[in-house]
Coordinates of N, CA and C in Angstrom, one line a residue:
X1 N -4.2 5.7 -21.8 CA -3.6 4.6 -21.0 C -4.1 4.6 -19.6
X2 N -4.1 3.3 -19.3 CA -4.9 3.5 -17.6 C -3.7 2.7 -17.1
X3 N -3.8 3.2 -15.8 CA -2.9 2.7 -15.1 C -3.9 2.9 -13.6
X4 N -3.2 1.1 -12.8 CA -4.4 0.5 -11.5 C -3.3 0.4 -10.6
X5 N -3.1 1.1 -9.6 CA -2.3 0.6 -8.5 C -2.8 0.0 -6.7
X6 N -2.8 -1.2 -6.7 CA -3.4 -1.5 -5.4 C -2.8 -1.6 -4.5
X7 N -2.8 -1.1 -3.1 CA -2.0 -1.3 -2.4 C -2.9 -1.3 -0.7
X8 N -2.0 -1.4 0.2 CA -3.0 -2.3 1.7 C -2.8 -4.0 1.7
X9 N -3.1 -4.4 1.0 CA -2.6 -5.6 2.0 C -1.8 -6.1 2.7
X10 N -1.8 -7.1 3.3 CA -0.9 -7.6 4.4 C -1.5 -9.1 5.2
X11 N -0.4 -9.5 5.8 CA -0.7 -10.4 6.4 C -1.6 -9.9 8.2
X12 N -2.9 -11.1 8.0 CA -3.8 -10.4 9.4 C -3.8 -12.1 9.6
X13 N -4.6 -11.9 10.8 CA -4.7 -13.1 11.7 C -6.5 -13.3 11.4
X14 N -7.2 -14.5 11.2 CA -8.9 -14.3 11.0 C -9.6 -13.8 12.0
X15 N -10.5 -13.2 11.4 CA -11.5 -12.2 12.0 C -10.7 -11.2 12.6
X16 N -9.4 -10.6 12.0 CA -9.2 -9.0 11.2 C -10.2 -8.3 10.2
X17 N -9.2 -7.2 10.0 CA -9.5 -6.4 9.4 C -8.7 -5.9 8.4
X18 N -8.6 -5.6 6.9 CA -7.7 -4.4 5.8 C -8.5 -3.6 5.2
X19 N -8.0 -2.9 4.8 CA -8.6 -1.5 3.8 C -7.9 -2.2 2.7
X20 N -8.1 -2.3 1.3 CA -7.4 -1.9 0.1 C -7.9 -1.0 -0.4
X21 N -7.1 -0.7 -1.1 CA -7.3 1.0 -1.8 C -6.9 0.4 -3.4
X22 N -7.5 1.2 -4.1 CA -6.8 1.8 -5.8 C -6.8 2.5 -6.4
X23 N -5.8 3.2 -6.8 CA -5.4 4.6 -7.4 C -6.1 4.7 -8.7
X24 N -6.8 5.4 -9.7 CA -6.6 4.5 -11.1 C -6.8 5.8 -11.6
X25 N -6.0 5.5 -12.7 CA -5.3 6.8 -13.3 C -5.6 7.1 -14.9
X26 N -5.3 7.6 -15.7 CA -5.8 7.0 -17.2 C -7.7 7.3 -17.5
X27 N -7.6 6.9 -18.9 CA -8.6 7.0 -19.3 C -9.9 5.9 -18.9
X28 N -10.1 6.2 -17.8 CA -11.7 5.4 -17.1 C -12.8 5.8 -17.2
X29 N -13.6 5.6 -17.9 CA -14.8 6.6 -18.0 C -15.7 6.9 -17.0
X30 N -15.7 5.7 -15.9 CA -16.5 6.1 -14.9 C -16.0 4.9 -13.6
X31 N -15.7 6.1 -12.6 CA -14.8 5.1 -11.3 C -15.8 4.1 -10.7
X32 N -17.1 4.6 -10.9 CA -18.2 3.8 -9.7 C -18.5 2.4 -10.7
X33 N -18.1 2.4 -12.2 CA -18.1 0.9 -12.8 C -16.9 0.1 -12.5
X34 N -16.1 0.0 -11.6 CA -15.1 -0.2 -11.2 C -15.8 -2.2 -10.2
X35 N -14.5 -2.7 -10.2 CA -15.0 -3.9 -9.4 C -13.1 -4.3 -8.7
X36 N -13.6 -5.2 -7.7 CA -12.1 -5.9 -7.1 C -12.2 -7.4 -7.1
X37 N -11.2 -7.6 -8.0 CA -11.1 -9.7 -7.9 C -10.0 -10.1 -7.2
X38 N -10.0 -11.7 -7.3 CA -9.6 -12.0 -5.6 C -8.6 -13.5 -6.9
X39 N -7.6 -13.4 -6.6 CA -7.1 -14.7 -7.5 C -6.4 -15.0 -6.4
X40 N -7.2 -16.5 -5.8 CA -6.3 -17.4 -4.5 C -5.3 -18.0 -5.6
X41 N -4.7 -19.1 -4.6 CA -3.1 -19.7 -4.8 C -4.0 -20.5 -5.8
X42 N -3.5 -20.9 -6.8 CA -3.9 -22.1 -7.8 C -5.4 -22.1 -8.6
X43 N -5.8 -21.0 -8.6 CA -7.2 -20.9 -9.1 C -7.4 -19.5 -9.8
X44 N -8.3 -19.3 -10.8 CA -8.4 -18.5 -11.3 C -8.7 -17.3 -10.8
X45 N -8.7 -16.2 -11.0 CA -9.2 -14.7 -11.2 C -10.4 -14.4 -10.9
X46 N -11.2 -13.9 -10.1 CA -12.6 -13.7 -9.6 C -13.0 -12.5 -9.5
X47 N -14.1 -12.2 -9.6 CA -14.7 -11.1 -9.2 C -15.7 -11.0 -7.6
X48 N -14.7 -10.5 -6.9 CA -15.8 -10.3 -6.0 C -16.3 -9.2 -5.0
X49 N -16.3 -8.3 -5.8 CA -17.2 -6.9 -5.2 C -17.7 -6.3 -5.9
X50 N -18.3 -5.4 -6.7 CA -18.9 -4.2 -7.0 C -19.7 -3.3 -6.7
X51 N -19.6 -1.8 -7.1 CA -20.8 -1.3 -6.5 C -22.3 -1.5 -5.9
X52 N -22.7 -2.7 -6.3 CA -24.2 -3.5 -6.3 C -24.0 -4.9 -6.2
X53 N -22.9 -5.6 -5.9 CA -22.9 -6.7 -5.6 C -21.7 -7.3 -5.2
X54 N -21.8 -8.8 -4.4 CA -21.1 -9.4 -4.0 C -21.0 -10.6 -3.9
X55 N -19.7 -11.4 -4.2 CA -19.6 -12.7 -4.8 C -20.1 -13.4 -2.6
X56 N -20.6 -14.4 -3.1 CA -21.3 -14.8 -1.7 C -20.5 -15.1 -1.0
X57 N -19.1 -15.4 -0.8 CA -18.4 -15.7 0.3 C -18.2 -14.7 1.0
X58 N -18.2 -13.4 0.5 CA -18.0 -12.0 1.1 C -18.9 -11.2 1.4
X59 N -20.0 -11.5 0.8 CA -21.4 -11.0 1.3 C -21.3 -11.0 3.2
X60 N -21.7 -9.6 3.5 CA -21.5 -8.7 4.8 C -20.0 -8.8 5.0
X61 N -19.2 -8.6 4.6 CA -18.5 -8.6 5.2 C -17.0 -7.7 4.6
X62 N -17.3 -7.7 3.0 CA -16.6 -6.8 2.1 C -17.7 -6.0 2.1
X63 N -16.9 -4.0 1.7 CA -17.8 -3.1 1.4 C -16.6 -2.6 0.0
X64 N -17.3 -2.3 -0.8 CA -16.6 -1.4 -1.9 C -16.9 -0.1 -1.8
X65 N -16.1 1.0 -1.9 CA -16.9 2.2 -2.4 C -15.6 2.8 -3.0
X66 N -15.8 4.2 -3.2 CA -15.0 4.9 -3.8 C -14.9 6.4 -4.0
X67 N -13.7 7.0 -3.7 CA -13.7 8.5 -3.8 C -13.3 9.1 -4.8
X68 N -14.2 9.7 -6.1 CA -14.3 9.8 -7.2 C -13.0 11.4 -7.2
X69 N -13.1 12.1 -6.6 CA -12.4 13.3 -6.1 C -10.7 12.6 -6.2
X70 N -10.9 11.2 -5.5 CA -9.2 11.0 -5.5 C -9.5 10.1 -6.6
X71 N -10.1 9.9 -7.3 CA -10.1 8.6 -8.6 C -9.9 7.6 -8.0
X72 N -10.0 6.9 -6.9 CA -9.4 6.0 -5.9 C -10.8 5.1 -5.2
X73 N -10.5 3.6 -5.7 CA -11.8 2.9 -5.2 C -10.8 1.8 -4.0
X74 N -12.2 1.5 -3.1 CA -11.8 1.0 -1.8 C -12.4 -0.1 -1.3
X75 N -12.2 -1.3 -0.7 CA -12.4 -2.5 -0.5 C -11.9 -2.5 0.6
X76 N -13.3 -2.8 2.0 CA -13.1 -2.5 3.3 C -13.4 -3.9 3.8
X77 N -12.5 -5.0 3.9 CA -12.8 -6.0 4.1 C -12.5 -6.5 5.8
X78 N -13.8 -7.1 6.2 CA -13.8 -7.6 8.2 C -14.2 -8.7 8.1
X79 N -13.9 -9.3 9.4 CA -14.0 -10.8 9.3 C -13.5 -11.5 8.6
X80 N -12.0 -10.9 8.4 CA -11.3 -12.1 7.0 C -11.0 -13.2 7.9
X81 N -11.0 -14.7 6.9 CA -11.2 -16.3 7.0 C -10.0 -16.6 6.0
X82 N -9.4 -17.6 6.5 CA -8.4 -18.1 5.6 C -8.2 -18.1 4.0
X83 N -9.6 -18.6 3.7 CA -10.0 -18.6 2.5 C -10.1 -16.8 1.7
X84 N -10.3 -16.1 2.5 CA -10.1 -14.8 1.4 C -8.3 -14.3 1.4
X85 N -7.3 -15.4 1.4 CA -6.2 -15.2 1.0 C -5.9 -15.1 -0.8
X86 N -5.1 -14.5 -0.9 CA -4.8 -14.5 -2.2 C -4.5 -12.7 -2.7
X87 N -4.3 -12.5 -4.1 CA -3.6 -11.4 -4.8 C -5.2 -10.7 -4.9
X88 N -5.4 -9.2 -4.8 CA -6.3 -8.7 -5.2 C -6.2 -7.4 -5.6
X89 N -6.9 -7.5 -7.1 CA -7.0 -6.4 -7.9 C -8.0 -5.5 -8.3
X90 N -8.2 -4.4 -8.7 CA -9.2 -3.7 -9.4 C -8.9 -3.6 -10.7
X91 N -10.1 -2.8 -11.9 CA -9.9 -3.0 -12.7 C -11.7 -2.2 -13.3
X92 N -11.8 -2.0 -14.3 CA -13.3 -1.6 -14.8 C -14.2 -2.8 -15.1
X93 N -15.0 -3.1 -14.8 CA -15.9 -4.1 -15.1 C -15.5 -4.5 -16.1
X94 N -15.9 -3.4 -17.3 CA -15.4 -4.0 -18.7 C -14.6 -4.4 -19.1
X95 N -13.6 -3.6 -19.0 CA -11.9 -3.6 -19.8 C -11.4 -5.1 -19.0
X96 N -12.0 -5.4 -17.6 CA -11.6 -7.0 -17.3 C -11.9 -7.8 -18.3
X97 N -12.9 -8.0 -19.4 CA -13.3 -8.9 -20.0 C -12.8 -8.9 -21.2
X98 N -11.8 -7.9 -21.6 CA -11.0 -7.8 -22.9 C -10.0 -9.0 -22.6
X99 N -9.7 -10.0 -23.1 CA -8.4 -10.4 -23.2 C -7.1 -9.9 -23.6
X100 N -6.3 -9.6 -22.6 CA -5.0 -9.1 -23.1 C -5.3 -8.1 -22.2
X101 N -6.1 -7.0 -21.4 CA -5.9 -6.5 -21.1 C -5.4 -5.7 -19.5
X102 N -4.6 -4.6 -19.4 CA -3.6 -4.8 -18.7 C -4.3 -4.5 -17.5
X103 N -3.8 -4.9 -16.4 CA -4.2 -5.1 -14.8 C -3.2 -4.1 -14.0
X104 N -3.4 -4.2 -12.9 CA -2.1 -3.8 -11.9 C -1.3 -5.1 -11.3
X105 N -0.1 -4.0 -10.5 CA 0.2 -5.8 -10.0 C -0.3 -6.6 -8.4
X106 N -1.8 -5.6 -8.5 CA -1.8 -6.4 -7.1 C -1.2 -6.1 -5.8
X107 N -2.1 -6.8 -4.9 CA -1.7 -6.4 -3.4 C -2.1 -7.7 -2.6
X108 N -1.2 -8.2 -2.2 CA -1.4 -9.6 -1.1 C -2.0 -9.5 -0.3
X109 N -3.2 -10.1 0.1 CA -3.8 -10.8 1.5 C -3.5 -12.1 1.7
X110 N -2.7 -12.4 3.2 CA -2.8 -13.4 3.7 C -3.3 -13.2 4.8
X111 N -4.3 -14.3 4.8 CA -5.0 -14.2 6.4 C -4.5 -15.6 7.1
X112 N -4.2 -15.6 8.3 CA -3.4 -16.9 8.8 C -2.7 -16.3 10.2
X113 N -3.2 -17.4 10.9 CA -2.4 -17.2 12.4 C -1.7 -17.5 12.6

């Protein structure tokens, strides 16, 4: 059973700064195949970080990494813009593309002055 807990968010003013963090517990086979998606208000579920890549809005400006020692991956996000508001989660690359399969519950960013 895996279990994903995210937590750090908060409400910042643009061109801040957050850490989010995620715990992940359970059977993962490997933390560094790990990614963080971004679901704004009324639109779907996204992917936008992984080890090697970055969805273009966040390009320079999100870093992913992760400390395999705490099982715990991290999304060091600067220069947040209104638009990177919304619920964000981790999850395994893979096991995101199962239908049905279980998530955490997230951690809110609102950015807004």
């Amino acid at each position: 059973q895996v279990q994903l807990v995210e937590s750090g968010g908060g409400l910042v003013q643009p061109g801040g700064s957050l850490r989010l963090s995620c715990k992940v517990s359970g059977n993962i086979f490997n933390i560094n195949h790990m990614g963080w998606y971004r679901q704004a208000p009324g639109k779907q579920r996204e992917l936008v970080a992984t080890s090697t890549s970055y969805e273009e809005s966040v390009k320079g400006r999100f870093t992913l990494s992760s400390d395999n020692a705490k099982n715990t991956v991290y999304l060091q996000m600067n220069n947040l813009k209104p638009e990177d508001t919304g619920v964000y989660y981790c999850n395994d690359l893979t096991r995101a593309l199962i239908p049905g399969a279980s998530w955490g519950q997230g951690t809110q960013v609102t950015v807004s002055s």
